[in-house]
mmCIF file of N, CA and C and ligand atoms in Angstrom:
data_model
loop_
_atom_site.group_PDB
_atom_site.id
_atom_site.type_symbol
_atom_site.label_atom_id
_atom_site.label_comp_id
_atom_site.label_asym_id
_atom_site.label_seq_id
_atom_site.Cartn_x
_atom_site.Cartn_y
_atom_site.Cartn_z
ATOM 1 N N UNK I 18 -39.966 3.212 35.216
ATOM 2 C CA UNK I 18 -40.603 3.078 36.537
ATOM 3 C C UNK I 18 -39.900 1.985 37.342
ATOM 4 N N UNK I 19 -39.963 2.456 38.645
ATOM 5 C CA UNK I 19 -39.240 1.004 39.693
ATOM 6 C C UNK I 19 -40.188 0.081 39.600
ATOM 7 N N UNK I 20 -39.397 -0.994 40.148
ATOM 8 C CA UNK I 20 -40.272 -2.188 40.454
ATOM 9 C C UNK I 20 -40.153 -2.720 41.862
ATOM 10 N N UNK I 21 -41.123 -2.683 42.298
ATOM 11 C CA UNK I 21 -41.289 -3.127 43.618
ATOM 12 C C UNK I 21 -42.368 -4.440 43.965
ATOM 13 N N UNK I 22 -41.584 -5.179 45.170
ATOM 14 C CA UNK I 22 -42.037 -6.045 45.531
ATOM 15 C C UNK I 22 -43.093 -6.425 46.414
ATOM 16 N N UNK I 23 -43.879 -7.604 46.099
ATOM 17 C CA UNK I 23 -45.046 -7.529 47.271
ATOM 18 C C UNK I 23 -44.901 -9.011 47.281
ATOM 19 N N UNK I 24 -45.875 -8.990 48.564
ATOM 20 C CA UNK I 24 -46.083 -10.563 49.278
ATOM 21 C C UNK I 24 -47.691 -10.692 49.660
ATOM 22 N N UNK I 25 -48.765 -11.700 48.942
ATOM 23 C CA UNK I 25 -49.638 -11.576 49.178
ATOM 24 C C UNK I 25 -49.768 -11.845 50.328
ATOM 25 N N UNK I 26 -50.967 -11.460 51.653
ATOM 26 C CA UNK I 26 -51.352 -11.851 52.914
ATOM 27 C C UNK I 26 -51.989 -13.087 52.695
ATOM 28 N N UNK I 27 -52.660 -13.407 51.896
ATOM 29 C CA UNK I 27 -53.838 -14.797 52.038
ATOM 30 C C UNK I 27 -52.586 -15.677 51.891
ATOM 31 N N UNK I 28 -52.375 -15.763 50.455
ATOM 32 C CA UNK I 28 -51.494 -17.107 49.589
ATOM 33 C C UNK I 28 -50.092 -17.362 49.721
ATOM 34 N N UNK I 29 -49.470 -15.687 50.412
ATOM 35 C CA UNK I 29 -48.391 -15.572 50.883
ATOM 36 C C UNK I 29 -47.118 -15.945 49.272
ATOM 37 N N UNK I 30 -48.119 -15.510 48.309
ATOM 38 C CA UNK I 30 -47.259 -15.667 46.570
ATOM 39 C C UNK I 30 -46.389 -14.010 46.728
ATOM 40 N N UNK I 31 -45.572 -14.398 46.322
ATOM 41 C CA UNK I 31 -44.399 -13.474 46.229
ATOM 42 C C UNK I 31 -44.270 -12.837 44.617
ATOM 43 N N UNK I 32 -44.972 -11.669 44.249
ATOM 44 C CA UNK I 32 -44.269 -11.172 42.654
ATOM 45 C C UNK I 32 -44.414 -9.776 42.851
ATOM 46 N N UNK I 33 -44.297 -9.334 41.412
ATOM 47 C CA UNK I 33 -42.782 -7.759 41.868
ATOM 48 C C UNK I 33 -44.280 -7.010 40.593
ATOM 49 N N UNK I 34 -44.126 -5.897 40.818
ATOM 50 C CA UNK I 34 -45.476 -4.520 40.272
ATOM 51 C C UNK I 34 -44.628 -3.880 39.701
ATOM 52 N N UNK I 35 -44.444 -2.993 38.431
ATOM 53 C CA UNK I 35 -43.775 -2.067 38.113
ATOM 54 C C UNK I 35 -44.915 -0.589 38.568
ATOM 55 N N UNK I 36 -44.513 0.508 39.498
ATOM 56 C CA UNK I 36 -45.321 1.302 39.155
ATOM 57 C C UNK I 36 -44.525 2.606 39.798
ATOM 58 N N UNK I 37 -45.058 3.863 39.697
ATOM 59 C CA UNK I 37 -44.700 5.295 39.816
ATOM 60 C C UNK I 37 -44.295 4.797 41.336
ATOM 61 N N UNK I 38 -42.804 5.501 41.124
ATOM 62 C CA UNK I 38 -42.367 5.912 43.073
ATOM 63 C C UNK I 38 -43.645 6.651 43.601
ATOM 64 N N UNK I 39 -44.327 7.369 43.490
ATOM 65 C CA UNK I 39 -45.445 8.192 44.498
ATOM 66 C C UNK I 39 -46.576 6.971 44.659
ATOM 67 N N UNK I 40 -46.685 5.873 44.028
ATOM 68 C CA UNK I 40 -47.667 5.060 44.468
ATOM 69 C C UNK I 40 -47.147 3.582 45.243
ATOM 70 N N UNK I 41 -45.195 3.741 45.671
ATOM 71 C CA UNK I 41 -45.271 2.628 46.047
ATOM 72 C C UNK I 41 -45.680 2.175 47.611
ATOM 73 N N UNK I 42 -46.024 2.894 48.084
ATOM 74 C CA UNK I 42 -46.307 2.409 49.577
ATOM 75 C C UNK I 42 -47.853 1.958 49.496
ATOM 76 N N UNK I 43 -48.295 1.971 48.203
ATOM 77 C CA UNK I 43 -49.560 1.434 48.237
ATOM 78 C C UNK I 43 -49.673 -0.113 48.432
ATOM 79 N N UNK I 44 -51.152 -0.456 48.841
ATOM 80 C CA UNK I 44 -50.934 -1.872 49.139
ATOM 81 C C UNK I 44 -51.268 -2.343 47.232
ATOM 82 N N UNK I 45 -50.759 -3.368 47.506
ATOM 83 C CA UNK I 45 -51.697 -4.006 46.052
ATOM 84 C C UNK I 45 -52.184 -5.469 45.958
ATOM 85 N N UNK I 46 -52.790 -5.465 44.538
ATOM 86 C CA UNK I 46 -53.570 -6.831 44.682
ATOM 87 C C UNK I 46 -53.154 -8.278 44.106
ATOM 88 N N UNK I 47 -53.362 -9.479 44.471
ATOM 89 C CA UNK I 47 -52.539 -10.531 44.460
ATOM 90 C C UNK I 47 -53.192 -10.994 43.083
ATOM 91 N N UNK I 48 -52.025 -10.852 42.459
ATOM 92 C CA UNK I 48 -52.580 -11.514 40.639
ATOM 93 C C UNK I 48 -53.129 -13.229 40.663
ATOM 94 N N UNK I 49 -52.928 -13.640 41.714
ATOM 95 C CA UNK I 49 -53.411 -15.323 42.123
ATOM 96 C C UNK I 49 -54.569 -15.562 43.057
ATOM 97 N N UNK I 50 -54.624 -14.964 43.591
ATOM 98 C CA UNK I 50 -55.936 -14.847 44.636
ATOM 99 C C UNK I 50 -56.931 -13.234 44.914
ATOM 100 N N UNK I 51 -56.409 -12.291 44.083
ATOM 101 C CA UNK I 51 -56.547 -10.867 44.599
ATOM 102 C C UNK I 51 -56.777 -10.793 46.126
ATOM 103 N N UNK I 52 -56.057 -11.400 46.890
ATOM 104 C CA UNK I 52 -56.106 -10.775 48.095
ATOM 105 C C UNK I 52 -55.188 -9.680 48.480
ATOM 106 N N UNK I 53 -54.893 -8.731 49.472
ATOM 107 C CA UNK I 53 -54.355 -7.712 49.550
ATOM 108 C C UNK I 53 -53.178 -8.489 50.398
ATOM 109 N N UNK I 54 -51.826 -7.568 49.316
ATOM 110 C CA UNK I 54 -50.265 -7.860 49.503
ATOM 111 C C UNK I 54 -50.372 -6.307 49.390
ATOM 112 N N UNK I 55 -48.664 -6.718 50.879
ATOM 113 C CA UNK I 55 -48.310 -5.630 51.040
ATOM 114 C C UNK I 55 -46.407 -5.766 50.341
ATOM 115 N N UNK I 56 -46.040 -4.540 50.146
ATOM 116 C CA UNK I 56 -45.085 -3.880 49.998
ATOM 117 C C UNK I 56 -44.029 -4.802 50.823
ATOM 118 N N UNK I 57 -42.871 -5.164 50.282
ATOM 119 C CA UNK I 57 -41.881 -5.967 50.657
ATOM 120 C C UNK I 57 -40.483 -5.453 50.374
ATOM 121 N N UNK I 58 -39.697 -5.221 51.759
ATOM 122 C CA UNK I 58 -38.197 -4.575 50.533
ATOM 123 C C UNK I 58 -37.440 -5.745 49.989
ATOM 124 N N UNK I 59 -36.945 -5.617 49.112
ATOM 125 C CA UNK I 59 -35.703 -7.185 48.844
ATOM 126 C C UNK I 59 -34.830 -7.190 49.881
ATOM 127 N N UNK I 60 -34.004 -8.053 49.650
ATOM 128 C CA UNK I 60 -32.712 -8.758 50.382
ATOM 129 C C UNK I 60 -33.847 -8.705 52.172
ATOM 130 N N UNK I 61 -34.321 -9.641 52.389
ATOM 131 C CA UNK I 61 -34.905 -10.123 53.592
ATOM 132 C C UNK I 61 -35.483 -9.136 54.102
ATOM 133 N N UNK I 62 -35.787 -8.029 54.325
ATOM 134 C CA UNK I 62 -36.255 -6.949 54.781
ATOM 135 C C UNK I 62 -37.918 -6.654 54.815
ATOM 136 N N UNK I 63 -38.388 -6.628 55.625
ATOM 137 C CA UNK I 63 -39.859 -6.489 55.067
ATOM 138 C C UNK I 63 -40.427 -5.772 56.269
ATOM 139 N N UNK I 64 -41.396 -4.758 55.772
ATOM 140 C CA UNK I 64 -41.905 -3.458 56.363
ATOM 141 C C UNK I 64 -43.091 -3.719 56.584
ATOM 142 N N UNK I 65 -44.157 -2.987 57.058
ATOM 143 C CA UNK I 65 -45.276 -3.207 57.153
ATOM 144 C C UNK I 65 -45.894 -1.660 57.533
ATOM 145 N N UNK I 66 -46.927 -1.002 56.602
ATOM 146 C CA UNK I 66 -47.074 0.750 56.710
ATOM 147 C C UNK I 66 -47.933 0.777 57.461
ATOM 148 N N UNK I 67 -47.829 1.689 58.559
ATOM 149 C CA UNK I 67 -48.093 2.528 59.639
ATOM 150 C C UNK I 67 -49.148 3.337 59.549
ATOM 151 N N UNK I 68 -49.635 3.501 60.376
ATOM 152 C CA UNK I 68 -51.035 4.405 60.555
ATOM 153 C C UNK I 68 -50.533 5.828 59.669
ATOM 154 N N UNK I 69 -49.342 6.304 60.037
ATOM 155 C CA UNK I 69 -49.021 7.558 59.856
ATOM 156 C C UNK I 69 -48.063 7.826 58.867
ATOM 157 N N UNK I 70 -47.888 6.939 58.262
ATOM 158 C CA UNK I 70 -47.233 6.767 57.062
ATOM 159 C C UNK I 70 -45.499 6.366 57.420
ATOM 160 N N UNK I 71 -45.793 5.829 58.738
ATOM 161 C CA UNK I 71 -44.164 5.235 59.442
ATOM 162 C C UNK I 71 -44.283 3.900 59.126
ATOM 163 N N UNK I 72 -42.948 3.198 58.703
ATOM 164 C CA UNK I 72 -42.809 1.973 59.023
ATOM 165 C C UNK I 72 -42.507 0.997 60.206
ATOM 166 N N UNK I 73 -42.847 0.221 60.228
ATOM 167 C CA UNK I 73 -42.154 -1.142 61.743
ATOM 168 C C UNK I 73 -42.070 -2.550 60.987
ATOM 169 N N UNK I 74 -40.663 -2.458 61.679
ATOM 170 C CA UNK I 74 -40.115 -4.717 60.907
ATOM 171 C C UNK I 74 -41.497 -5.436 61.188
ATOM 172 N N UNK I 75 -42.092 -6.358 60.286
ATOM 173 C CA UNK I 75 -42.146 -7.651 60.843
ATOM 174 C C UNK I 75 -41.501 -8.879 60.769
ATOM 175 N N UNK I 76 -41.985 -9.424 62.150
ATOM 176 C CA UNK I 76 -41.646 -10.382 62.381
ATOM 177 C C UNK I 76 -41.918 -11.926 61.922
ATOM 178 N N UNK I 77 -40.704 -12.423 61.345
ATOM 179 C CA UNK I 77 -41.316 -13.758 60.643
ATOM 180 C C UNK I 77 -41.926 -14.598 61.226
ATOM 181 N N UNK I 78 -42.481 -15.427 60.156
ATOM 182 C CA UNK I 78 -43.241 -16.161 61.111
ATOM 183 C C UNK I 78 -43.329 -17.572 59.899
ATOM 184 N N UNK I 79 -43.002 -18.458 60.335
ATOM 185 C CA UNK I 79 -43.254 -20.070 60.037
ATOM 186 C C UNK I 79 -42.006 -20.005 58.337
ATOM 187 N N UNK I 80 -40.593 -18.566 58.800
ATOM 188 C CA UNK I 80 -39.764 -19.078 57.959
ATOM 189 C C UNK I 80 -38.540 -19.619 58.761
ATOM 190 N N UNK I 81 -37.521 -19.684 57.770
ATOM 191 C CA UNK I 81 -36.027 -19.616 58.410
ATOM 192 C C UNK I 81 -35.153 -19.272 58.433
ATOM 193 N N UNK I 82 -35.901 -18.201 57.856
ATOM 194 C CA UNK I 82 -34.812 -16.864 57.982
ATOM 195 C C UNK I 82 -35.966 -15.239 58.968
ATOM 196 N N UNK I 83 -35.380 -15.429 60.088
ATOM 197 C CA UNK I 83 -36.451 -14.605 61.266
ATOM 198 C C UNK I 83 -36.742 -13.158 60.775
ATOM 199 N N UNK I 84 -36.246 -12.904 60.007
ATOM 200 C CA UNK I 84 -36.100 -11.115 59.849
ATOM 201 C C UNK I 84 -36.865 -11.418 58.199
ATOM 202 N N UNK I 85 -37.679 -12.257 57.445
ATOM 203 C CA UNK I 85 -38.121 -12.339 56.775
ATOM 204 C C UNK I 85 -39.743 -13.009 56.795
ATOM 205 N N UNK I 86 -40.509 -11.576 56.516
ATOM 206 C CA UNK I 86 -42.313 -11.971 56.369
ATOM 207 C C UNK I 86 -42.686 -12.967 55.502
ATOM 208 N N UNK I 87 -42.033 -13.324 54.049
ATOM 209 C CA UNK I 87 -42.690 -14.161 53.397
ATOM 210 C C UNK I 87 -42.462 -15.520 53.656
ATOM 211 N N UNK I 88 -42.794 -16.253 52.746
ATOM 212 C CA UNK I 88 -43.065 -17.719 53.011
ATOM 213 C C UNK I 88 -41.971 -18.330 52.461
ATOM 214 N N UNK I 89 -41.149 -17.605 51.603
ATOM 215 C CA UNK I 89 -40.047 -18.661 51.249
ATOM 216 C C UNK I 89 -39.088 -17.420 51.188
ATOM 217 N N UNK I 90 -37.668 -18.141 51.212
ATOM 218 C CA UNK I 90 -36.866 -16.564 51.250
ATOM 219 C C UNK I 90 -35.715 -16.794 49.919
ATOM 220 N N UNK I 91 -36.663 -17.011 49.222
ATOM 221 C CA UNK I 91 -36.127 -16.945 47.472
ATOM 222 C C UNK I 91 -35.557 -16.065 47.315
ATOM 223 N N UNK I 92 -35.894 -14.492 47.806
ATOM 224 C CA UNK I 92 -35.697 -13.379 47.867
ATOM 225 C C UNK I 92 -34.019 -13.259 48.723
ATOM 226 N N UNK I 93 -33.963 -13.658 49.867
ATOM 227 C CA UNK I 93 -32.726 -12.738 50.747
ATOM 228 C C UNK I 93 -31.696 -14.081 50.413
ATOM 229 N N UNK I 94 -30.562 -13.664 51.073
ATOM 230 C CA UNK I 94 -29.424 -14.249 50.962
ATOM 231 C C UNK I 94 -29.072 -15.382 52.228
ATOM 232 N N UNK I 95 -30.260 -15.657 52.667
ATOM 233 C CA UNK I 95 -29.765 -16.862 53.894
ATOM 234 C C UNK I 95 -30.040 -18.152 53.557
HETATM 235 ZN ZN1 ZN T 30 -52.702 -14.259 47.028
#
């Protein structure tokens, strides 16, 4: 199975889910706070799912790297 990445919304903790490709656009739950994290691509990239099952970038916010949602960018290459 892949492993895919998430970023909690509350705690903004960053760790990776192993689960079936047909369930990864699901949101999931934060093993530190269970608050709801969403779906993150690696290398700085981060999506956010759509009413209609489309994606749109977001926009960073309080990092320093602009094209990256989480809180630290452990993850991308800047
Ligand atoms: Zn959390």
């Amino acid at each position: 199975m892949p492993i895919y990445e998430y970023v909690c919304d509350t705690c903004k903790s960053r760790f990776e889910l192993m689960r079936p490709f047909s369930r990864a656009n699901e949101g999931a739950s934060c093993p530190k706070c269970q608050g709801k994290a969403e779906r993150v691509i690696s290398r700085c990239f981060a999506v956010s799912k759509g009413e209609g099952g489309t994606t749109a970038p977001v926009a960073g916010t309080g990092s320093s790297c602009g094209s990256c949602s989480a809180g630290s960018c452990s993850g991308c290459s800047h």
